[in-house]
Coordinates of C-alpha atoms in Angstrom, one line a residue:
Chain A
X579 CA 6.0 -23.9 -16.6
X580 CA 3.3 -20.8 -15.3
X581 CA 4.9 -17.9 -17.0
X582 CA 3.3 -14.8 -14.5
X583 CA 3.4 -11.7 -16.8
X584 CA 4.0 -8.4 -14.4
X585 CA 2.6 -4.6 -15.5
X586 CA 3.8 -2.2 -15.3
X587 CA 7.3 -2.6 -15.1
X588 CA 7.8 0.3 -13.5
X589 CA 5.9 3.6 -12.3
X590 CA 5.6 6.4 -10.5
X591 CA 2.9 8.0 -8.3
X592 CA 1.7 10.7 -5.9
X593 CA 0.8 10.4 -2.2
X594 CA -3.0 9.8 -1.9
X595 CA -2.9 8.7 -5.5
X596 CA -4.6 5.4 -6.3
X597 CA -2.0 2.4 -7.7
X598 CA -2.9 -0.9 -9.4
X599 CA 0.1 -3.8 -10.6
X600 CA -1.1 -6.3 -12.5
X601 CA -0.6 -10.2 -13.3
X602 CA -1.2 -12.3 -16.0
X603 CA -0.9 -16.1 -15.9
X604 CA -0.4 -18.2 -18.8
X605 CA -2.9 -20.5 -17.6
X606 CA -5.4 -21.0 -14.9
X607 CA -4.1 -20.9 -11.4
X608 CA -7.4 -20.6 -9.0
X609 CA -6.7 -18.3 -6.1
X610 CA -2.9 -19.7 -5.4
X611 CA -1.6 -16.3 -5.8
X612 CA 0.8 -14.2 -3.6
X613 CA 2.1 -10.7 -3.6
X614 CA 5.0 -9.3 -1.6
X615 CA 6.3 -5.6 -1.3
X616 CA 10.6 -5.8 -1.5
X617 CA 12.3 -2.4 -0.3
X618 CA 16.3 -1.5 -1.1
X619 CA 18.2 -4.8 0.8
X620 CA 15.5 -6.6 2.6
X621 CA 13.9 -9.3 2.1
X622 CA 10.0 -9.3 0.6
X623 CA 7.4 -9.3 2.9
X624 CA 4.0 -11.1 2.2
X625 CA 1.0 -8.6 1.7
X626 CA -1.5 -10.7 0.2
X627 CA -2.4 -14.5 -0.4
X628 CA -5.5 -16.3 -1.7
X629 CA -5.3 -13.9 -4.3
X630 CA -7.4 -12.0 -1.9
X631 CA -6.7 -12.1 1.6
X632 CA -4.9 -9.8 3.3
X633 CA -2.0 -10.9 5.3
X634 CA -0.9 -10.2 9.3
X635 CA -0.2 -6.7 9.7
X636 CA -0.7 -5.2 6.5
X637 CA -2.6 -1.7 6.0
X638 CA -6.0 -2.1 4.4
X639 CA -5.2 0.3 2.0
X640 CA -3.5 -3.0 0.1
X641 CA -6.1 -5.4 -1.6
X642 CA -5.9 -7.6 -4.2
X643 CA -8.5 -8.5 -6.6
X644 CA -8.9 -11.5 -9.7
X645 CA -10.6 -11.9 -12.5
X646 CA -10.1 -14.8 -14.6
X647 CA -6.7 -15.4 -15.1
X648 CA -5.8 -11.7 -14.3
X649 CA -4.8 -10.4 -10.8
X650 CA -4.2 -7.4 -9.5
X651 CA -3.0 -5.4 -6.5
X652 CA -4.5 -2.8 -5.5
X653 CA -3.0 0.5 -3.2
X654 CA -6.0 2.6 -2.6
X655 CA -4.2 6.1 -0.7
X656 CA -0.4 5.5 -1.7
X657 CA 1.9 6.1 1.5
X658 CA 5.6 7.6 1.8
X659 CA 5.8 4.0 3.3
X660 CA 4.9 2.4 0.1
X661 CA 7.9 2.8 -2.9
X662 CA 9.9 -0.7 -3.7
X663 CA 9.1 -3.4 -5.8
X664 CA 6.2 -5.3 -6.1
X665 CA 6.1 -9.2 -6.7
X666 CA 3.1 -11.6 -7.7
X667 CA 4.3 -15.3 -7.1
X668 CA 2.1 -18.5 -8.6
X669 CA 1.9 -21.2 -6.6
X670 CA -0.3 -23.5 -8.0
X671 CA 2.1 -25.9 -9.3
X672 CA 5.9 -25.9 -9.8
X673 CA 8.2 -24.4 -10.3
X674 CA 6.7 -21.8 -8.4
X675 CA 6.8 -18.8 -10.0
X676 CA 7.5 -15.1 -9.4
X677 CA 6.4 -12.1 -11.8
X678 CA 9.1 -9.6 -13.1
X679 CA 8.3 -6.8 -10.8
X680 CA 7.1 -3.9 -10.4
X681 CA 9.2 -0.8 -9.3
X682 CA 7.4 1.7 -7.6
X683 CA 8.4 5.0 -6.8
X684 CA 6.8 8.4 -5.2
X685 CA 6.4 11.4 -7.8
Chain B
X815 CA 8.2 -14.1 16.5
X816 CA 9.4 -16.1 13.6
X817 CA 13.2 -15.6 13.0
X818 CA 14.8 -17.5 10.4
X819 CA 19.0 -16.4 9.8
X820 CA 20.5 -17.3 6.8
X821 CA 24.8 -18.1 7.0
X822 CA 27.5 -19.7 5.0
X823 CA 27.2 -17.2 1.9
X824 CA 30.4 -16.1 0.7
X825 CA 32.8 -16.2 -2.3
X826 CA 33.6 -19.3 -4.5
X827 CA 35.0 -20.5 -7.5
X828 CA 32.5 -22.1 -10.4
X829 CA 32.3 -25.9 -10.1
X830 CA 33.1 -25.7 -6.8
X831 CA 30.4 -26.4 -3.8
X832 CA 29.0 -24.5 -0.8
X833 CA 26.4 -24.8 1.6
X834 CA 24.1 -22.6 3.3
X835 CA 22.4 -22.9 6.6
X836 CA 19.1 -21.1 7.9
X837 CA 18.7 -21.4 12.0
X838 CA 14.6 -21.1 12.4
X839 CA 13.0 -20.0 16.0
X840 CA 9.4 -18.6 17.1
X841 CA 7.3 -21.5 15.5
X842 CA 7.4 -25.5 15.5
X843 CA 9.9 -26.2 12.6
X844 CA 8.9 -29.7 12.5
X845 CA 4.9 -28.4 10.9
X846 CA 6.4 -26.7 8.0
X847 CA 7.6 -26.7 5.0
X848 CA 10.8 -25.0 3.9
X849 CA 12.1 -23.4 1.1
X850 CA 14.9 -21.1 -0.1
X851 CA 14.6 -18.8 -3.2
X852 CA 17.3 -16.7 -4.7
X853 CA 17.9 -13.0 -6.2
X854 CA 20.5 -12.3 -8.5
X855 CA 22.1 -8.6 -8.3
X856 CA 18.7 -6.0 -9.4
X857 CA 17.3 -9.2 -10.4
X858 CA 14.1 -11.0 -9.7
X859 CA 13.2 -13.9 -7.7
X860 CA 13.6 -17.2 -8.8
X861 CA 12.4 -20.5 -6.3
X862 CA 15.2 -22.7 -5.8
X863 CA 14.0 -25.7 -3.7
X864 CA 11.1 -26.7 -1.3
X865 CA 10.9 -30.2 1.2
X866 CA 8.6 -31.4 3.5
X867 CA 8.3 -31.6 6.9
X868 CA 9.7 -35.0 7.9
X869 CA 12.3 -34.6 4.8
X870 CA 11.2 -37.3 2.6
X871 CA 10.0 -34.9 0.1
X872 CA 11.8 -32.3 -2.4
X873 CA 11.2 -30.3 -5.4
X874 CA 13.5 -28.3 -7.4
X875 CA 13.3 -25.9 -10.6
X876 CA 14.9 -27.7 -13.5
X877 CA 17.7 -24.6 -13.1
X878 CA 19.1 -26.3 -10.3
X879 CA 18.0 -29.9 -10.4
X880 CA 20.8 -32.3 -9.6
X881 CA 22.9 -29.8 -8.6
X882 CA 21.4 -28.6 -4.8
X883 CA 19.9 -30.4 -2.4
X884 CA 17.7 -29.3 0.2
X885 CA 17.6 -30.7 3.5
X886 CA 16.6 -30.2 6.9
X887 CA 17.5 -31.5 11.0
X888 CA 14.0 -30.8 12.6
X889 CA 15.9 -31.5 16.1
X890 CA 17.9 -28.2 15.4
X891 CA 15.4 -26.1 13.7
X892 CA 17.6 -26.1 10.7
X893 CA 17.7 -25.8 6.7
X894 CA 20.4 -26.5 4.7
X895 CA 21.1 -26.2 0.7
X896 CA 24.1 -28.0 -0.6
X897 CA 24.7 -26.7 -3.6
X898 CA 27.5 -28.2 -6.3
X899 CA 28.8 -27.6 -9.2
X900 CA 28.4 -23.9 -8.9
X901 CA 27.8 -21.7 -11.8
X902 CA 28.0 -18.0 -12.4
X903 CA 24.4 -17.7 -12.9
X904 CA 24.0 -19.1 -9.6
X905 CA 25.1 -15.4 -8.3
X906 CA 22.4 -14.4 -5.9
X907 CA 21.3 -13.8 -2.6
X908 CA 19.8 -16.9 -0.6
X909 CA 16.6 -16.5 1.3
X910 CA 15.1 -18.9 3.1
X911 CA 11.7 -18.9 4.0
X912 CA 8.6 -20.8 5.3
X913 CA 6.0 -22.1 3.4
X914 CA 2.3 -21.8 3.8
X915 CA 0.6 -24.0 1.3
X916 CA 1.2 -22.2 -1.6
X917 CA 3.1 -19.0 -0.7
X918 CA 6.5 -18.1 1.5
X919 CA 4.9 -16.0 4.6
X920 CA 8.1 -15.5 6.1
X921 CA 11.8 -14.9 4.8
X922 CA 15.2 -14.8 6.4
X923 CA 17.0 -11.5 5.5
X924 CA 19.3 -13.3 2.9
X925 CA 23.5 -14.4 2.9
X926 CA 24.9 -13.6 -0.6
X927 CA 27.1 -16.3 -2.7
X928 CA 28.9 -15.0 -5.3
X929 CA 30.3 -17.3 -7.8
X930 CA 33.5 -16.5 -9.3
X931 CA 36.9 -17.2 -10.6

């Protein structure tokens, strides 16, 4: 199985301040990467796929970035909006699989 | 806009069965695949099961292999997951979702089963 390594586990932040989660795969996976923001009980919603592209909807202020077999999401201004957790999912071959999260909160 | 509604969570004893439903609306049900992934309580997520469009097709995780199936009725816009033999890991919140290739872009809001004696 992909093992999808998620950092930091947790952090914290100020508004305007610039935030970057990480991924590492255990092995190469292309572009077939996800990421998807979760807030307190709802369901995650899809910000980026491709590893790259941003999805329907969601404030440019999200991008997500690769290099090798390292991905990373990127929040450039962070918003009041923007606290939860954070999600990388692999999808290159099964079982899909999800990184630990990331929790983010506001400072 | 998609909708997809999750039902049939609920409590149950281990080794006992249950099975969840997910009514889908706002897109051709019949073009996609389907999924459902799971949550245990302030846990992550874990995939759970995937099948193509006409059916014929499913994958599972080896965590739930043999135990739930995945199936579909394209005529009613419906997913279903049997699921048998519960366990108490199996504790979670359902979500089903629609697949894009390689990623869920949408999600139902989730129906919790909670596996216990």
């Amino acid at each position: 199985d992909i093992q999808m390594t998620q950092s930091p586990a947790s952090l914290s932040a100020s508004l305007e301040e610039i935030v970057t989660i990480t991924c590492q795969a255990s092995q190469d996976i292309g572009n077939w990467l996800a990421w998807y923001q979760q807030k307190p009980g709802k369901s995650p919603q899809l910000l980026i796929y491709g590893a790259t592209s941003l999805a329907d909807g969601v404030p440019s202020r999200f991008s997500g970035s690769r290099s090798g077999t390292q991905y990373s999401l990127k929040i450039s201004r962070l918003q009041v909006e923007d606290p939860g957790i954070y999600y990388c999912l692999q999808g290159y071959s099964a079982p899909w699989t999800f990184g630990g999260g990331t929790k983010l909160e506001l400072k | 806009e998609v909708q997809l509604v999750e039902s049939g969570g609920g409590l149950v004893q281990p080794g006992r069965s249950l099975k969840l439903s997910c009514a889908a609306s706002g897109f051709t049900f019949s073009n996609y695949y389907m999924a459902w992934v799971r949550q245990a309580p302030k846990k992550g997520l874990e995939w759970v099961a995937t099948i193509s469009t006409s059916g014929s097709r499913t994958y599972y995780p080896d965590s739930v292999k043999g135990r739930f199936t995945i199936s579909r009725d394209n005529a009613k816009s419906s997913l279903y997951l049997q699921m048998n033999s519960l366990k108490s890991e199996d504790t979670a919140t359902y979500y089903c979702a629609r697949v894009m290739a390689y990623y869920f872009d949408y999600w139902g809001q989730g129906v919790m089963v909670t596996v216990s004696s």
